[in-house]
Coordinates of C-alpha atoms in Angstrom, one line a residue:
M1 CA -0.1 -0.1 -0.2
K2 CA 1.3 3.3 -1.4
L3 CA 0.1 6.5 0.8
A4 CA 0.9 10.3 0.4
L5 CA -0.3 12.4 2.6
S6 CA -0.6 16.1 1.5
G7 CA -0.6 19.6 2.7
G8 CA -0.3 19.4 6.5
K9 CA 1.8 21.2 9.0
I10 CA 4.0 18.0 9.6
I11 CA 5.7 18.2 13.1
T12 CA 8.9 15.6 12.8
P13 CA 8.6 16.5 16.5
F14 CA 12.2 17.2 16.3
E15 CA 11.5 20.2 13.4
I16 CA 8.1 21.6 12.3
I17 CA 7.3 21.6 8.3
Q18 CA 4.7 23.9 8.1
E19 CA 3.0 22.7 4.7
G20 CA 4.9 19.0 3.4
V21 CA 4.1 16.1 2.8
I22 CA 5.2 12.2 3.7
L23 CA 4.8 9.4 1.4
I24 CA 4.2 5.8 3.3
E25 CA 5.5 2.3 1.2
N26 CA 5.0 -1.0 2.8
S27 CA 4.3 0.0 6.2
I28 CA 7.4 2.6 6.8
I29 CA 8.3 6.3 5.6
K30 CA 10.1 6.4 2.3
E31 CA 10.2 10.7 2.1
I32 CA 9.4 13.5 4.3
K33 CA 9.9 16.6 2.2
R34 CA 8.1 20.6 1.9
I35 CA 5.4 21.4 -1.0
D36 CA 7.4 23.1 -3.9
K37 CA 4.9 26.4 -4.0
T38 CA 5.7 26.7 -7.4
D39 CA 5.0 23.3 -8.1
K40 CA 1.6 21.6 -8.7
R41 CA 1.2 19.0 -5.2
E42 CA 0.3 16.3 -7.6
T43 CA 3.3 16.6 -9.9
Q44 CA 5.3 15.7 -6.9
I45 CA 3.9 12.4 -5.7
P46 CA 5.2 9.9 -7.9
E47 CA 1.8 8.5 -9.6
E48 CA 1.8 4.5 -7.5
F49 CA 0.6 6.8 -4.6
E50 CA -2.8 6.8 -3.0
I51 CA -3.5 11.3 -2.7
I52 CA -4.5 12.3 1.1
D53 CA -5.3 15.3 1.1
V54 CA -4.1 17.3 4.8
Q55 CA -4.1 20.8 4.0
G56 CA -5.0 22.4 7.5
K57 CA -3.8 19.2 9.4
I58 CA -1.4 18.6 12.1
I59 CA 0.4 15.7 11.2
C60 CA 3.1 14.3 13.8
P61 CA 4.4 10.6 15.6
G62 CA 1.4 8.1 17.2
F63 CA 1.1 8.4 20.9
V64 CA 3.5 6.3 22.5
D65 CA 1.8 5.2 25.9
I66 CA 4.4 2.7 28.2
H67 CA 2.7 3.5 31.9
C68 CA -1.3 2.5 31.1
H69 CA -3.1 -0.4 32.9
G70 CA -6.5 -0.9 30.1
G71 CA -9.1 1.2 29.5
N72 CA -13.2 1.0 27.5
G73 CA -14.0 -1.5 30.0
I74 CA -11.0 -3.7 29.6
S75 CA -8.7 -4.2 32.9
F76 CA -4.9 -5.4 32.1
N77 CA -4.5 -7.3 34.3
L78 CA -8.9 -8.6 34.6
D79 CA -9.6 -9.2 31.3
L80 CA -6.0 -9.8 29.4
P81 CA -5.9 -12.1 26.7
D82 CA -9.7 -12.4 26.2
K83 CA -10.6 -8.8 24.9
F84 CA -7.6 -7.9 23.8
L85 CA -9.2 -7.3 20.4
D86 CA -11.9 -5.2 21.7
Y87 CA -9.4 -2.9 23.3
S88 CA -7.1 -2.4 20.3
E89 CA -10.1 -1.7 18.5
W90 CA -10.2 0.6 21.2
L91 CA -7.4 2.3 21.3
P92 CA -6.8 4.8 17.7
S93 CA -9.3 7.3 19.1
T94 CA -6.9 8.7 21.9
G95 CA -3.8 8.4 19.1
V96 CA -2.4 5.0 20.3
T97 CA -0.2 3.2 17.5
S98 CA 2.2 1.8 20.7
F99 CA 2.1 0.7 24.3
F100 CA 3.0 -1.4 27.2
I101 CA 0.8 -3.5 28.5
T102 CA 1.1 -2.7 32.5
I103 CA 0.0 -5.0 34.8
V104 CA 0.4 -4.9 38.7
P105 CA 1.9 -8.3 40.0
T106 CA -0.3 -9.7 42.6
T107 CA 0.4 -13.7 44.3
L108 CA 3.5 -15.0 42.5
K109 CA 1.8 -18.0 41.5
E110 CA -1.0 -15.0 39.7
T111 CA 1.7 -13.2 38.4
I112 CA 3.3 -15.9 36.3
K113 CA -0.4 -17.6 34.9
K114 CA -1.3 -13.6 33.5
L115 CA 2.1 -13.1 32.4
K116 CA 2.1 -16.4 30.4
E117 CA -1.3 -15.6 29.1
I118 CA -0.2 -12.0 28.1
A119 CA 2.9 -13.1 26.5
K120 CA 0.8 -14.7 24.2
L121 CA -0.4 -12.0 22.3
F122 CA 2.5 -10.0 20.6
E123 CA 1.8 -12.4 17.8
F124 CA 0.1 -9.0 16.1
S125 CA -2.0 -8.4 13.2
D126 CA 0.4 -5.5 11.7
Y127 CA -2.6 -3.4 11.6
L128 CA -3.4 -3.1 15.5
P129 CA -2.0 -0.6 17.5
E130 CA 0.8 -2.1 18.8
P131 CA 2.5 -3.7 22.7
L132 CA 5.9 -3.3 22.8
G133 CA 6.1 -5.5 25.4
I134 CA 5.3 -5.8 29.6
H135 CA 5.7 -3.3 32.4
L136 CA 5.7 -4.8 35.9
E137 CA 4.7 -2.0 38.2
G138 CA 5.4 -3.7 41.2
P139 CA 5.6 -6.3 43.2
F140 CA 8.9 -4.3 44.9
L141 CA 7.1 -1.0 46.5
N142 CA 6.9 0.1 49.6
P143 CA 4.4 -0.4 51.5
N144 CA 5.0 3.6 52.9
R145 CA 4.5 4.7 49.4
S146 CA 1.7 2.1 48.1
G147 CA -1.3 4.7 46.1
A148 CA -3.5 2.6 45.1
I149 CA -1.6 -1.0 44.9
D150 CA -2.8 -3.8 47.2
L151 CA -0.5 -3.9 50.4
N152 CA -0.6 -7.4 50.5
W153 CA 0.4 -7.7 47.0
L154 CA 3.8 -6.0 48.3
R155 CA 7.3 -7.7 49.4
K156 CA 11.0 -7.3 49.0
P157 CA 13.0 -7.2 45.4
N158 CA 13.8 -11.1 44.7
L159 CA 16.0 -11.8 42.3
N160 CA 14.7 -15.6 42.1
E161 CA 11.5 -14.3 41.9
T162 CA 12.4 -11.7 38.9
S163 CA 13.5 -14.3 37.1
S164 CA 10.8 -16.6 36.8
Y165 CA 8.6 -13.6 35.9
L166 CA 10.9 -12.6 33.1
S167 CA 10.5 -16.5 31.9
A168 CA 7.5 -16.8 31.9
S169 CA 6.4 -13.5 30.1
K170 CA 8.9 -15.0 27.0
N171 CA 11.1 -11.7 28.0
K172 CA 8.4 -9.7 27.5
I173 CA 8.9 -7.7 30.4
K174 CA 10.3 -4.3 29.0
M175 CA 10.3 -2.7 32.6
I176 CA 9.5 -3.0 35.6
T177 CA 8.8 -0.2 38.8
I178 CA 10.7 -0.6 41.9
A179 CA 11.4 1.5 45.3
P180 CA 15.2 1.4 45.6
E181 CA 15.2 1.9 49.6
L182 CA 14.3 -1.9 49.6
E183 CA 16.6 -4.9 50.5
G184 CA 17.5 -6.8 48.3
S185 CA 16.5 -4.1 45.2
K186 CA 20.3 -3.8 44.1
E187 CA 21.2 -7.9 42.8
V188 CA 17.1 -7.6 41.6
V189 CA 18.6 -3.7 39.6
D190 CA 21.7 -5.6 38.3
F191 CA 19.6 -8.4 37.0
L192 CA 17.6 -6.3 34.8
K193 CA 20.2 -4.2 33.7
R194 CA 22.7 -7.1 32.4
N195 CA 19.2 -8.0 30.3
N196 CA 18.6 -4.9 28.6
I197 CA 14.4 -4.1 31.2
T198 CA 14.2 -0.3 31.4
V199 CA 14.3 0.2 35.8
S200 CA 11.9 2.0 37.1
L201 CA 11.5 4.4 40.7
G202 CA 8.3 4.6 41.7
H203 CA 6.2 3.2 44.2
T204 CA 9.2 4.9 47.1
D205 CA 10.1 6.7 50.3
A206 CA 14.0 6.7 49.4
T207 CA 15.7 10.2 50.8
Y208 CA 17.1 11.6 48.5
E209 CA 21.0 10.8 48.3
Q210 CA 19.5 7.0 48.3
T211 CA 17.0 8.4 45.2
I212 CA 21.0 9.6 43.8
N213 CA 22.4 6.8 44.6
A214 CA 19.7 4.3 42.5
F215 CA 19.8 7.0 39.4
K216 CA 23.8 6.2 39.3
N217 CA 23.7 2.3 39.7
G218 CA 21.4 1.1 36.9
Y219 CA 17.9 3.7 37.1
S220 CA 16.9 4.4 34.2
H221 CA 13.3 6.0 34.7
V222 CA 11.2 7.3 37.1
S223 CA 7.4 6.6 37.1
H224 CA 4.2 9.3 37.8
C225 CA 6.7 11.7 39.3
F226 CA 5.5 12.5 41.9
N227 CA 2.3 10.4 42.3
A228 CA 3.2 7.9 45.2
M229 CA 6.4 9.1 46.1
R230 CA 8.7 10.8 49.1
G231 CA 8.0 14.7 48.7
F232 CA 10.1 17.9 48.7
H233 CA 11.5 19.7 51.9
H234 CA 14.0 22.3 52.2
R235 CA 15.8 19.6 54.5
E236 CA 15.6 16.4 53.4
P237 CA 14.4 17.2 49.1
G238 CA 13.0 13.5 49.3
V239 CA 13.3 12.1 46.1
V240 CA 10.9 14.9 44.4
G241 CA 14.4 17.1 45.1
A242 CA 16.5 14.8 43.2
I243 CA 14.3 14.2 40.2
L244 CA 14.4 17.8 39.9
Q245 CA 18.2 18.3 39.8
S246 CA 18.1 14.8 36.8
K247 CA 18.5 15.5 33.2
E248 CA 20.3 12.4 32.5
V249 CA 16.5 10.2 33.7
Y250 CA 13.1 10.0 32.1
T251 CA 10.1 11.3 34.2
E252 CA 6.6 9.9 33.3
I253 CA 3.7 12.9 34.3
I254 CA 0.3 12.4 33.6
C255 CA -1.6 15.6 32.7
D256 CA -5.5 14.9 33.6
S257 CA -5.7 18.2 36.1
V258 CA -5.9 15.6 39.8
H259 CA -2.5 13.8 39.9
V260 CA -0.2 16.4 39.9
H261 CA -0.5 20.4 39.4
P262 CA -0.5 22.6 36.2
S263 CA 2.2 24.6 38.1
A264 CA 4.5 21.1 39.3
I265 CA 4.3 20.0 35.5
K266 CA 6.3 23.4 34.3
M267 CA 8.6 23.6 37.7
L268 CA 9.6 20.2 35.9
I269 CA 10.0 21.0 33.0
N270 CA 11.9 24.0 34.0
N271 CA 13.9 21.9 35.5
I272 CA 14.1 18.7 34.0
G273 CA 14.2 20.0 30.2
V274 CA 11.0 19.0 27.6
E275 CA 13.4 16.1 26.4
N276 CA 13.2 14.0 30.0
V277 CA 8.9 13.9 30.5
V278 CA 7.4 11.0 29.9
L279 CA 2.9 12.0 29.0
I280 CA 1.7 8.9 30.8
T281 CA -2.4 7.7 31.2
D282 CA -1.6 5.4 33.8
S283 CA -4.7 4.9 32.6
N284 CA -7.5 2.0 35.0
M285 CA -10.5 0.6 33.3
A286 CA -12.9 3.9 32.4
A287 CA -10.6 5.7 30.7
G288 CA -12.4 6.8 28.0
L289 CA -15.7 5.9 29.6
G290 CA -18.0 8.5 31.4
D291 CA -18.9 8.4 35.8
G292 CA -19.4 5.4 37.5
K293 CA -18.2 2.6 39.0
Y294 CA -15.6 0.5 37.8
K295 CA -13.0 -2.1 39.4
F296 CA -9.3 -1.6 40.1
L297 CA -7.4 -4.9 40.7
D298 CA -9.9 -6.5 42.8
R299 CA -11.5 -2.8 44.3
D300 CA -14.3 -0.8 43.0
I301 CA -14.0 2.8 42.4
I302 CA -15.9 5.6 42.0
V303 CA -15.6 7.8 39.1
K304 CA -16.7 11.3 39.0
N305 CA -15.7 14.2 37.2
K306 CA -13.3 13.3 36.0
K307 CA -11.4 11.8 39.1
A308 CA -11.1 7.9 39.7
T309 CA -11.4 7.0 43.8
F310 CA -11.8 4.1 46.3
K311 CA -14.3 5.2 49.0
D312 CA -11.7 6.3 50.9
G313 CA -11.0 9.2 48.3
T314 CA -7.7 7.2 47.4
I315 CA -7.1 8.2 43.9
A316 CA -6.7 4.9 41.6
G317 CA -5.0 5.4 38.5
S318 CA -6.7 8.3 35.7
V319 CA -9.2 8.6 33.5
V320 CA -7.6 9.8 30.8
T321 CA -6.8 9.4 27.5
M322 CA -3.4 10.2 25.4
I323 CA -5.6 12.7 23.3
E324 CA -7.1 14.6 25.9
A325 CA -3.4 14.4 28.5
L326 CA -1.9 16.2 25.3
R327 CA -4.7 19.1 24.8
N328 CA -3.9 19.3 28.6
M329 CA -0.2 19.7 28.4
V330 CA -0.5 22.5 25.4
K331 CA -4.3 24.0 27.2
I332 CA -3.6 23.8 30.8
V333 CA 0.1 23.7 32.5
G334 CA 1.1 25.9 28.8
V335 CA 3.9 24.1 26.6
S336 CA 3.9 24.0 22.5
T337 CA 2.4 21.4 20.7
Q338 CA 5.5 20.6 19.4
D339 CA 6.8 20.6 22.6
A340 CA 3.6 18.7 23.8
I341 CA 4.2 15.7 21.4
K342 CA 7.9 15.0 22.3
M343 CA 6.8 13.9 25.4
A344 CA 3.9 11.4 24.0
T345 CA 6.2 10.0 21.1
I346 CA 10.1 10.5 21.1
N347 CA 10.6 10.6 25.0
S348 CA 8.8 7.9 25.5
A349 CA 10.5 5.9 22.5
K350 CA 13.7 6.3 23.8
S351 CA 13.1 5.6 27.4
V352 CA 12.1 2.4 26.8
N353 CA 15.0 2.4 23.6
F354 CA 12.4 1.4 21.1
D355 CA 13.3 5.3 19.4
K356 CA 15.3 4.2 16.2
I357 CA 12.0 2.6 14.9
L358 CA 9.2 4.5 15.6
G359 CA 8.4 8.0 18.5
S360 CA 9.2 9.8 14.6
L361 CA 8.3 10.7 10.7
E362 CA 12.2 10.4 9.8
V363 CA 12.9 8.3 6.8
G364 CA 13.0 4.1 7.0
K365 CA 10.8 4.7 10.5
K366 CA 7.7 2.1 11.2
A367 CA 4.7 4.7 9.6
D368 CA 2.8 5.6 12.6
I369 CA 0.8 8.4 12.5
V370 CA -1.7 10.8 14.0
V371 CA -3.6 13.0 11.9
M372 CA -5.7 16.2 14.1
D373 CA -7.1 19.2 13.5
K374 CA -5.7 22.5 14.5
Y375 CA -7.6 22.2 18.4
L376 CA -5.7 18.8 18.5
N377 CA -8.8 17.1 17.9
L378 CA -7.9 13.5 16.5
I379 CA -9.2 12.7 12.5
F380 CA -7.8 9.3 11.7
V381 CA -4.7 7.4 12.9
I382 CA -1.7 5.4 10.7
K383 CA -0.3 2.1 12.3
N384 CA 1.9 0.9 9.9
G385 CA 1.0 3.1 6.6
K386 CA -2.4 1.8 7.5
I387 CA -6.0 4.2 7.7
I388 CA -7.3 3.0 11.1
K389 CA -10.7 5.9 11.7
S390 CA -10.2 6.9 14.9
G391 CA -13.8 6.3 15.9

């Protein structure tokens, strides 16, 4: 299949081409160029390409969500692999073309079983949004910063347990969130790094010094900054203080007007730079749906005014989608559209080592593309060179 997107504003996101053409052939980007205003557009595109006029539209890479737990009524922990197709058919409506299947480990036996089942999903059709790997959010987390995760599922880092997870997943685990202050974490982190798995710092009560040392010794990522971690204090800067001084670490942020105040997001960006901020959803099964009662793993949650909580008021994941989070970054936080797109695409891909094949519009990369109007409303999505309707 040969497609030509013609006339749109292309945000690669490294540069902006105000009026350009993208040629797509066999699921790969073949060429990106500016339109020559002295010549007709049609003469600049080979005859065999089907031309799609996208004048006045924004063209950018497909979004990459590396921290999501489900959406559209589907929970990764509860409903995979059975409802994976339903989930993947809905996901393009959010602009996501690639993602990590994030699950919360429960008991050892249940987690092994779930990983074996999810591992079967990685033989997928090329026109579906693509699961890049599995993200384990736990079980090696600090009980004092458990957030919405059941305390009964948290335990100290264990090398044998970690190895069994990798085997059960057929090496599809690509990221694990760990609290660095826990006994046994160093041995596990060293093992994960030898296996090229991204280690993310999260659900942690680490001190400033412990956090800085973690960044020096294998942790290259932070899970949902500001949430479920020790905050800043002028006598003990804590995890947040360490993050704000660490420009070599990719740091996730949830931009849903619930989890983090816009001013805190601005502070993060101003300190570590746009290039190190990764936009995520941390979405639960209610993402994309309205107010009501849902499940977060084995507990009831209530969604009201786009906020998901347990009965005691504890926030239980988000209901934001990536296209909504992108708009929030621009309209509420005040970043440029180009910078917001970076956070949702190339930064995500780089943080988990997939940037050689996706995350930006470049010749030779996958033709994973989002087309939006000037108000950042989704029009359609292209995955591996094939058009997927957004609705």
